PDB file of C-alpha atoms in Angstrom:
ATOM      1  CA  UNK U   1      72.280  59.750 144.552  1.00 36.00           C
ATOM      2  CA  UNK U   2      72.984  57.682 147.620  1.00 34.00           C
ATOM      3  CA  UNK U   3      75.940  55.380 147.298  1.00 34.00           C
ATOM      4  CA  UNK U   4      75.367  51.671 147.755  1.00 37.00           C
ATOM      5  CA  UNK U   5      78.077  49.497 149.307  1.00 34.00           C
ATOM      6  CA  UNK U   6      79.482  46.065 148.644  1.00 37.00           C
ATOM      7  CA  UNK U   7      82.374  45.458 150.995  1.00 36.00           C
ATOM      8  CA  UNK U   8      82.687  45.456 154.794  1.00 36.00           C
ATOM      9  CA  UNK U   9      84.998  47.498 157.013  1.00 40.00           C
ATOM     10  CA  UNK U  10      86.018  45.031 159.746  1.00 44.00           C
ATOM     11  CA  UNK U  11      86.929  47.845 162.202  1.00 43.00           C
ATOM     12  CA  UNK U  12      83.287  48.817 162.866  1.00 49.00           C
ATOM     13  CA  UNK U  13      81.258  46.278 160.883  1.00 52.00           C
ATOM     14  CA  UNK U  14      79.871  49.034 158.635  1.00 51.00           C
ATOM     15  CA  UNK U  15      79.829  48.615 154.868  1.00 49.00           C
ATOM     16  CA  UNK U  16      82.729  50.358 153.108  1.00 57.00           C
ATOM     17  CA  UNK U  17      82.078  52.605 150.118  1.00 77.00           C
ATOM     18  CA  UNK U  18      83.131  51.304 146.732  1.00 82.00           C
ATOM     19  CA  UNK U  19      85.640  53.779 145.206  1.00 89.00           C
ATOM     20  CA  UNK U  20      84.374  55.707 142.216  1.00 88.00           C
ATOM     21  CA  UNK U  21      87.190  54.421 139.992  1.00 89.00           C
ATOM     22  CA  UNK U  22      86.153  50.844 140.787  1.00 91.00           C
ATOM     23  CA  UNK U  23      82.585  51.664 139.858  1.00 92.00           C
ATOM     24  CA  UNK U  24      83.820  53.229 136.627  1.00 93.00           C
ATOM     25  CA  UNK U  25      85.789  50.037 135.773  1.00 93.00           C
ATOM     26  CA  UNK U  26      82.664  47.973 136.443  1.00 92.00           C
ATOM     27  CA  UNK U  27      80.644  50.174 134.100  1.00 94.00           C
ATOM     28  CA  UNK U  28      83.314  49.855 131.394  1.00 94.00           C
ATOM     29  CA  UNK U  29      83.217  46.077 131.724  1.00 93.00           C
ATOM     30  CA  UNK U  30      79.443  45.843 131.739  1.00 93.00           C
ATOM     31  CA  UNK U  31      78.859  48.143 128.795  1.00 95.00           C
ATOM     32  CA  UNK U  32      81.876  46.768 126.966  1.00 95.00           C
ATOM     33  CA  UNK U  33      80.363  43.276 127.061  1.00 95.00           C
ATOM     34  CA  UNK U  34      77.031  44.688 125.927  1.00 95.00           C
ATOM     35  CA  UNK U  35      78.723  46.434 122.996  1.00 96.00           C
ATOM     36  CA  UNK U  36      80.681  43.315 121.970  1.00 97.00           C
ATOM     37  CA  UNK U  37      77.610  41.119 122.239  1.00 97.00           C
ATOM     38  CA  UNK U  38      75.489  43.438 120.111  1.00 97.00           C
ATOM     39  CA  UNK U  39      78.070  44.021 117.381  1.00 96.00           C
ATOM     40  CA  UNK U  40      79.062  40.350 117.270  1.00 97.00           C
ATOM     41  CA  UNK U  41      75.490  39.117 116.820  1.00 95.00           C
ATOM     42  CA  UNK U  42      74.914  41.693 114.078  1.00 96.00           C
ATOM     43  CA  UNK U  43      78.210  40.790 112.405  1.00 95.00           C
ATOM     44  CA  UNK U  44      77.303  37.113 112.361  1.00 97.00           C
ATOM     45  CA  UNK U  45      73.884  37.792 110.898  1.00 97.00           C
ATOM     46  CA  UNK U  46      75.368  40.165 108.332  1.00 96.00           C
ATOM     47  CA  UNK U  47      77.976  37.604 107.298  1.00 96.00           C
ATOM     48  CA  UNK U  48      75.286  34.922 106.903  1.00 97.00           C
ATOM     49  CA  UNK U  49      73.189  37.236 104.775  1.00 96.00           C
ATOM     50  CA  UNK U  50      76.174  38.238 102.612  1.00 93.00           C
ATOM     51  CA  UNK U  51      77.407  34.681 102.022  1.00 94.00           C
ATOM     52  CA  UNK U  52      74.115  32.820 101.659  1.00 94.00           C
ATOM     53  CA  UNK U  53      71.926  35.296  99.792  1.00 91.00           C
ATOM     54  CA  UNK U  54      68.892  33.795 101.534  1.00 95.00           C
ATOM     55  CA  UNK U  55      65.880  36.054 102.146  1.00 95.00           C
ATOM     56  CA  UNK U  56      65.487  34.746 105.691  1.00 96.00           C
ATOM     57  CA  UNK U  57      69.149  35.618 106.398  1.00 96.00           C
ATOM     58  CA  UNK U  58      68.599  39.105 105.080  1.00 96.00           C
ATOM     59  CA  UNK U  59      65.525  39.601 107.274  1.00 96.00           C
ATOM     60  CA  UNK U  60      67.416  38.387 110.348  1.00 97.00           C
ATOM     61  CA  UNK U  61      70.340  40.649 109.530  1.00 97.00           C
ATOM     62  CA  UNK U  62      67.970  43.618 109.336  1.00 97.00           C
ATOM     63  CA  UNK U  63      66.409  42.730 112.704  1.00 97.00           C
ATOM     64  CA  UNK U  64      69.814  42.236 114.276  1.00 97.00           C
ATOM     65  CA  UNK U  65      70.983  45.562 112.851  1.00 97.00           C
ATOM     66  CA  UNK U  66      67.991  47.332 114.391  1.00 98.00           C
ATOM     67  CA  UNK U  67      68.691  45.717 117.799  1.00 97.00           C
ATOM     68  CA  UNK U  68      72.472  46.251 117.670  1.00 97.00           C
ATOM     69  CA  UNK U  69      72.134  49.852 116.441  1.00 97.00           C
ATOM     70  CA  UNK U  70      69.651  50.638 119.224  1.00 97.00           C
ATOM     71  CA  UNK U  71      71.876  49.181 121.930  1.00 97.00           C
ATOM     72  CA  UNK U  72      75.076  50.802 120.685  1.00 97.00           C
ATOM     73  CA  UNK U  73      73.269  54.146 120.301  1.00 98.00           C
ATOM     74  CA  UNK U  74      72.213  53.999 123.924  1.00 97.00           C
ATOM     75  CA  UNK U  75      75.775  53.151 125.049  1.00 97.00           C
ATOM     76  CA  UNK U  76      77.300  55.978 123.062  1.00 98.00           C
ATOM     77  CA  UNK U  77      74.647  58.378 124.338  1.00 97.00           C
ATOM     78  CA  UNK U  78      75.131  57.606 128.001  1.00 97.00           C
ATOM     79  CA  UNK U  79      78.953  57.641 127.817  1.00 97.00           C
ATOM     80  CA  UNK U  80      78.713  60.902 125.911  1.00 98.00           C
ATOM     81  CA  UNK U  81      76.757  62.382 128.797  1.00 97.00           C
ATOM     82  CA  UNK U  82      79.299  60.952 131.265  1.00 97.00           C
ATOM     83  CA  UNK U  83      82.302  62.337 129.371  1.00 97.00           C
ATOM     84  CA  UNK U  84      80.636  65.735 129.113  1.00 97.00           C
ATOM     85  CA  UNK U  85      79.966  65.748 132.830  1.00 97.00           C
ATOM     86  CA  UNK U  86      83.507  64.743 133.746  1.00 96.00           C
ATOM     87  CA  UNK U  87      85.139  67.184 131.296  1.00 97.00           C
ATOM     88  CA  UNK U  88      83.226  69.965 133.073  1.00 97.00           C
ATOM     89  CA  UNK U  89      84.366  68.605 136.482  1.00 96.00           C
ATOM     90  CA  UNK U  90      80.824  67.966 137.484  1.00 96.00           C
ATOM     91  CA  UNK U  91      79.853  66.096 140.646  1.00 95.00           C
ATOM     92  CA  UNK U  92      78.835  62.928 138.763  1.00 94.00           C
ATOM     93  CA  UNK U  93      79.424  59.771 140.914  1.00 94.00           C
ATOM     94  CA  UNK U  94      79.211  56.386 139.196  1.00 93.00           C
ATOM     95  CA  UNK U  95      76.306  54.159 140.204  1.00 90.00           C
ATOM     96  CA  UNK U  96      77.301  51.245 142.529  1.00 86.00           C
ATOM     97  CA  UNK U  97      76.120  48.531 140.142  1.00 81.00           C
ATOM     98  CA  UNK U  98      75.705  49.440 136.442  1.00 77.00           C
ATOM     99  CA  UNK U  99      73.000  46.938 135.501  1.00 76.00           C
ATOM    100  CA  UNK U 100      71.303  49.150 132.943  1.00 83.00           C
ATOM    101  CA  UNK U 101      71.931  52.108 130.650  1.00 88.00           C
ATOM    102  CA  UNK U 102      72.483  54.707 133.382  1.00 90.00           C
ATOM    103  CA  UNK U 103      75.988  54.688 134.804  1.00 93.00           C
ATOM    104  CA  UNK U 104      76.282  57.911 136.852  1.00 94.00           C
ATOM    105  CA  UNK U 105      74.333  60.412 138.836  1.00 93.00           C
ATOM    106  CA  UNK U 106      74.146  64.192 138.308  1.00 93.00           C
ATOM    107  CA  UNK U 107      73.504  66.421 141.286  1.00 92.00           C
ATOM    108  CA  UNK U 108      71.675  69.599 140.280  1.00 94.00           C
ATOM    109  CA  UNK U 109      72.388  71.308 143.576  1.00 93.00           C
ATOM    110  CA  UNK U 110      76.159  70.730 143.490  1.00 94.00           C
ATOM    111  CA  UNK U 111      76.657  71.413 139.746  1.00 96.00           C
ATOM    112  CA  UNK U 112      76.386  74.672 137.803  1.00 96.00           C
ATOM    113  CA  UNK U 113      74.343  75.493 134.685  1.00 96.00           C
ATOM    114  CA  UNK U 114      77.507  75.269 132.577  1.00 96.00           C
ATOM    115  CA  UNK U 115      78.287  71.817 133.928  1.00 97.00           C
ATOM    116  CA  UNK U 116      74.726  70.734 133.134  1.00 97.00           C
ATOM    117  CA  UNK U 117      75.089  72.033 129.571  1.00 97.00           C
ATOM    118  CA  UNK U 118      78.373  70.129 129.093  1.00 97.00           C
ATOM    119  CA  UNK U 119      76.803  66.947 130.396  1.00 97.00           C
ATOM    120  CA  UNK U 120      73.648  67.414 128.248  1.00 97.00           C
ATOM    121  CA  UNK U 121      75.491  68.144 124.998  1.00 97.00           C
ATOM    122  CA  UNK U 122      77.805  65.220 125.442  1.00 97.00           C
ATOM    123  CA  UNK U 123      74.997  62.706 124.709  1.00 97.00           C
ATOM    124  CA  UNK U 124      73.862  64.053 121.327  1.00 98.00           C
ATOM    125  CA  UNK U 125      77.443  64.690 120.235  1.00 98.00           C
ATOM    126  CA  UNK U 126      78.305  61.043 120.924  1.00 98.00           C
ATOM    127  CA  UNK U 127      75.259  59.886 118.946  1.00 98.00           C
ATOM    128  CA  UNK U 128      76.299  61.888 115.877  1.00 98.00           C
ATOM    129  CA  UNK U 129      79.826  60.592 116.226  1.00 98.00           C
ATOM    130  CA  UNK U 130      78.424  57.106 116.032  1.00 98.00           C
ATOM    131  CA  UNK U 131      76.448  57.982 112.891  1.00 98.00           C
ATOM    132  CA  UNK U 132      79.624  59.284 111.252  1.00 98.00           C
ATOM    133  CA  UNK U 133      81.556  56.134 112.240  1.00 97.00           C
ATOM    134  CA  UNK U 134      78.873  53.852 110.768  1.00 97.00           C
ATOM    135  CA  UNK U 135      78.665  55.909 107.601  1.00 96.00           C
ATOM    136  CA  UNK U 136      82.431  56.031 107.169  1.00 97.00           C
ATOM    137  CA  UNK U 137      83.285  52.365 107.899  1.00 96.00           C
ATOM    138  CA  UNK U 138      80.216  50.258 107.018  1.00 95.00           C
ATOM    139  CA  UNK U 139      79.457  49.871 103.268  1.00 94.00           C
ATOM    140  CA  UNK U 140      75.825  50.648 102.531  1.00 94.00           C
ATOM    141  CA  UNK U 141      75.435  47.697 100.148  1.00 93.00           C
ATOM    142  CA  UNK U 142      72.776  45.593 101.924  1.00 94.00           C
ATOM    143  CA  UNK U 143      69.473  46.001 103.748  1.00 95.00           C
ATOM    144  CA  UNK U 144      71.054  45.025 107.108  1.00 96.00           C
ATOM    145  CA  UNK U 145      73.945  47.450 106.791  1.00 97.00           C
ATOM    146  CA  UNK U 146      71.542  50.220 105.730  1.00 97.00           C
ATOM    147  CA  UNK U 147      69.455  49.470 108.816  1.00 97.00           C
ATOM    148  CA  UNK U 148      72.471  49.942 111.059  1.00 97.00           C
ATOM    149  CA  UNK U 149      72.970  53.436 109.657  1.00 97.00           C
ATOM    150  CA  UNK U 150      69.239  54.194 109.731  1.00 98.00           C
ATOM    151  CA  UNK U 151      68.724  53.229 113.417  1.00 98.00           C
ATOM    152  CA  UNK U 152      71.782  55.141 114.625  1.00 98.00           C
ATOM    153  CA  UNK U 153      70.619  58.158 112.661  1.00 98.00           C
ATOM    154  CA  UNK U 154      67.106  57.760 114.097  1.00 98.00           C
ATOM    155  CA  UNK U 155      68.447  57.749 117.630  1.00 98.00           C
ATOM    156  CA  UNK U 156      70.671  60.756 116.994  1.00 98.00           C
ATOM    157  CA  UNK U 157      67.732  62.800 115.670  1.00 98.00           C
ATOM    158  CA  UNK U 158      65.475  61.587 118.474  1.00 97.00           C
ATOM    159  CA  UNK U 159      67.750  62.676 121.316  1.00 97.00           C
ATOM    160  CA  UNK U 160      68.349  66.072 119.637  1.00 97.00           C
ATOM    161  CA  UNK U 161      64.612  66.751 119.398  1.00 97.00           C
ATOM    162  CA  UNK U 162      64.296  65.953 123.099  1.00 96.00           C
ATOM    163  CA  UNK U 163      67.474  67.421 124.552  1.00 97.00           C
ATOM    164  CA  UNK U 164      68.402  70.464 122.505  1.00 96.00           C
ATOM    165  CA  UNK U 165      65.280  72.471 123.547  1.00 96.00           C
ATOM    166  CA  UNK U 166      66.234  71.810 127.172  1.00 97.00           C
ATOM    167  CA  UNK U 167      69.763  72.980 126.440  1.00 97.00           C
ATOM    168  CA  UNK U 168      68.464  76.143 124.750  1.00 96.00           C
ATOM    169  CA  UNK U 169      66.094  77.017 127.539  1.00 96.00           C
ATOM    170  CA  UNK U 170      68.891  76.529 130.090  1.00 96.00           C
ATOM    171  CA  UNK U 171      71.196  78.712 128.090  1.00 96.00           C
ATOM    172  CA  UNK U 172      68.463  81.363 128.054  1.00 95.00           C
ATOM    173  CA  UNK U 173      68.504  81.369 131.854  1.00 94.00           C
ATOM    174  CA  UNK U 174      66.200  78.519 132.768  1.00 94.00           C
ATOM    175  CA  UNK U 175      66.760  76.257 135.717  1.00 95.00           C
ATOM    176  CA  UNK U 176      68.323  72.979 134.499  1.00 95.00           C
ATOM    177  CA  UNK U 177      66.284  70.627 136.680  1.00 95.00           C
ATOM    178  CA  UNK U 178      63.042  72.419 135.934  1.00 95.00           C
ATOM    179  CA  UNK U 179      63.718  72.459 132.194  1.00 95.00           C
ATOM    180  CA  UNK U 180      64.572  68.733 132.245  1.00 95.00           C
ATOM    181  CA  UNK U 181      61.332  67.947 134.070  1.00 94.00           C
ATOM    182  CA  UNK U 182      59.414  70.050 131.582  1.00 94.00           C
ATOM    183  CA  UNK U 183      60.985  68.129 128.728  1.00 93.00           C
ATOM    184  CA  UNK U 184      60.064  64.849 130.354  1.00 92.00           C
ATOM    185  CA  UNK U 185      56.435  65.878 130.736  1.00 94.00           C
ATOM    186  CA  UNK U 186      55.646  67.801 127.554  1.00 92.00           C
ATOM    187  CA  UNK U 187      55.832  64.892 125.109  1.00 91.00           C
ATOM    188  CA  UNK U 188      59.020  65.949 123.387  1.00 91.00           C
ATOM    189  CA  UNK U 189      60.500  62.516 123.951  1.00 91.00           C
ATOM    190  CA  UNK U 190      57.741  60.850 121.951  1.00 93.00           C
ATOM    191  CA  UNK U 191      57.939  63.591 119.316  1.00 93.00           C
ATOM    192  CA  UNK U 192      61.663  62.912 118.993  1.00 94.00           C
ATOM    193  CA  UNK U 193      61.071  59.222 118.420  1.00 95.00           C
ATOM    194  CA  UNK U 194      58.504  59.941 115.722  1.00 96.00           C
ATOM    195  CA  UNK U 195      60.834  62.303 113.878  1.00 96.00           C
ATOM    196  CA  UNK U 196      63.885  60.156 114.375  1.00 97.00           C
ATOM    197  CA  UNK U 197      62.424  56.865 113.264  1.00 96.00           C
ATOM    198  CA  UNK U 198      60.493  58.500 110.494  1.00 97.00           C
ATOM    199  CA  UNK U 199      63.702  59.913 109.003  1.00 97.00           C
ATOM    200  CA  UNK U 200      65.548  56.649 109.738  1.00 97.00           C
ATOM    201  CA  UNK U 201      62.929  54.647 107.829  1.00 97.00           C
ATOM    202  CA  UNK U 202      63.134  57.030 104.868  1.00 97.00           C
ATOM    203  CA  UNK U 203      66.926  56.834 104.790  1.00 96.00           C
ATOM    204  CA  UNK U 204      66.769  53.003 104.959  1.00 96.00           C
ATOM    205  CA  UNK U 205      64.328  52.854 102.001  1.00 96.00           C
ATOM    206  CA  UNK U 206      66.431  55.235  99.946  1.00 95.00           C
ATOM    207  CA  UNK U 207      69.579  53.255 100.537  1.00 94.00           C
ATOM    208  CA  UNK U 208      68.114  49.860  99.700  1.00 91.00           C
ATOM    209  CA  UNK U 209      66.352  51.216  96.596  1.00 90.00           C
ATOM    210  CA  UNK U 210      69.649  52.638  95.436  1.00 87.00           C
ATOM    211  CA  UNK U 211      71.361  49.210  95.656  1.00 77.00           C
TER     212      UNK U 211
END
């Protein structure tokens, strides 16, 4: 990935590269604000539903839980990939301006299969860590709280259906970039969403029926 620039070197009037650690700090700030915004909006909706008992408040808390859980799942997933890449000492430069989910690049030519596997596994592991955190610290005593668990579970299952076959084929000797492209084109991403959200919906129904 080519590196964009944002400052100027006065000695030759050419743009100076933004150091990777500065880009990392920008990504932490950007995604940190996204995390705080998502969890705060859900928390406010959940508190309203818990204190008021209104049906409209419950519906809004469920919708907020779906949105917040989706956003936080994406953040955990991408940072999991990043941590996996850096733990394996991969060439994984931060993007110049993290304005979306993706925060770093992964160079298939400069990195090994083992580094690709570490990067790939980091995402799903982070998603399941999030599921465990929600299950451990959020009481499942309302429809909104149950939705937070359901949507994080749905995303964890979805990414596993998509990414684990790529990991397995790579471990069996496949080329990482080719296997990733195959996964992107064979419909496994859509299959993962169907399985993930199907199981998530079932879990949500079981939890609210149990309350």
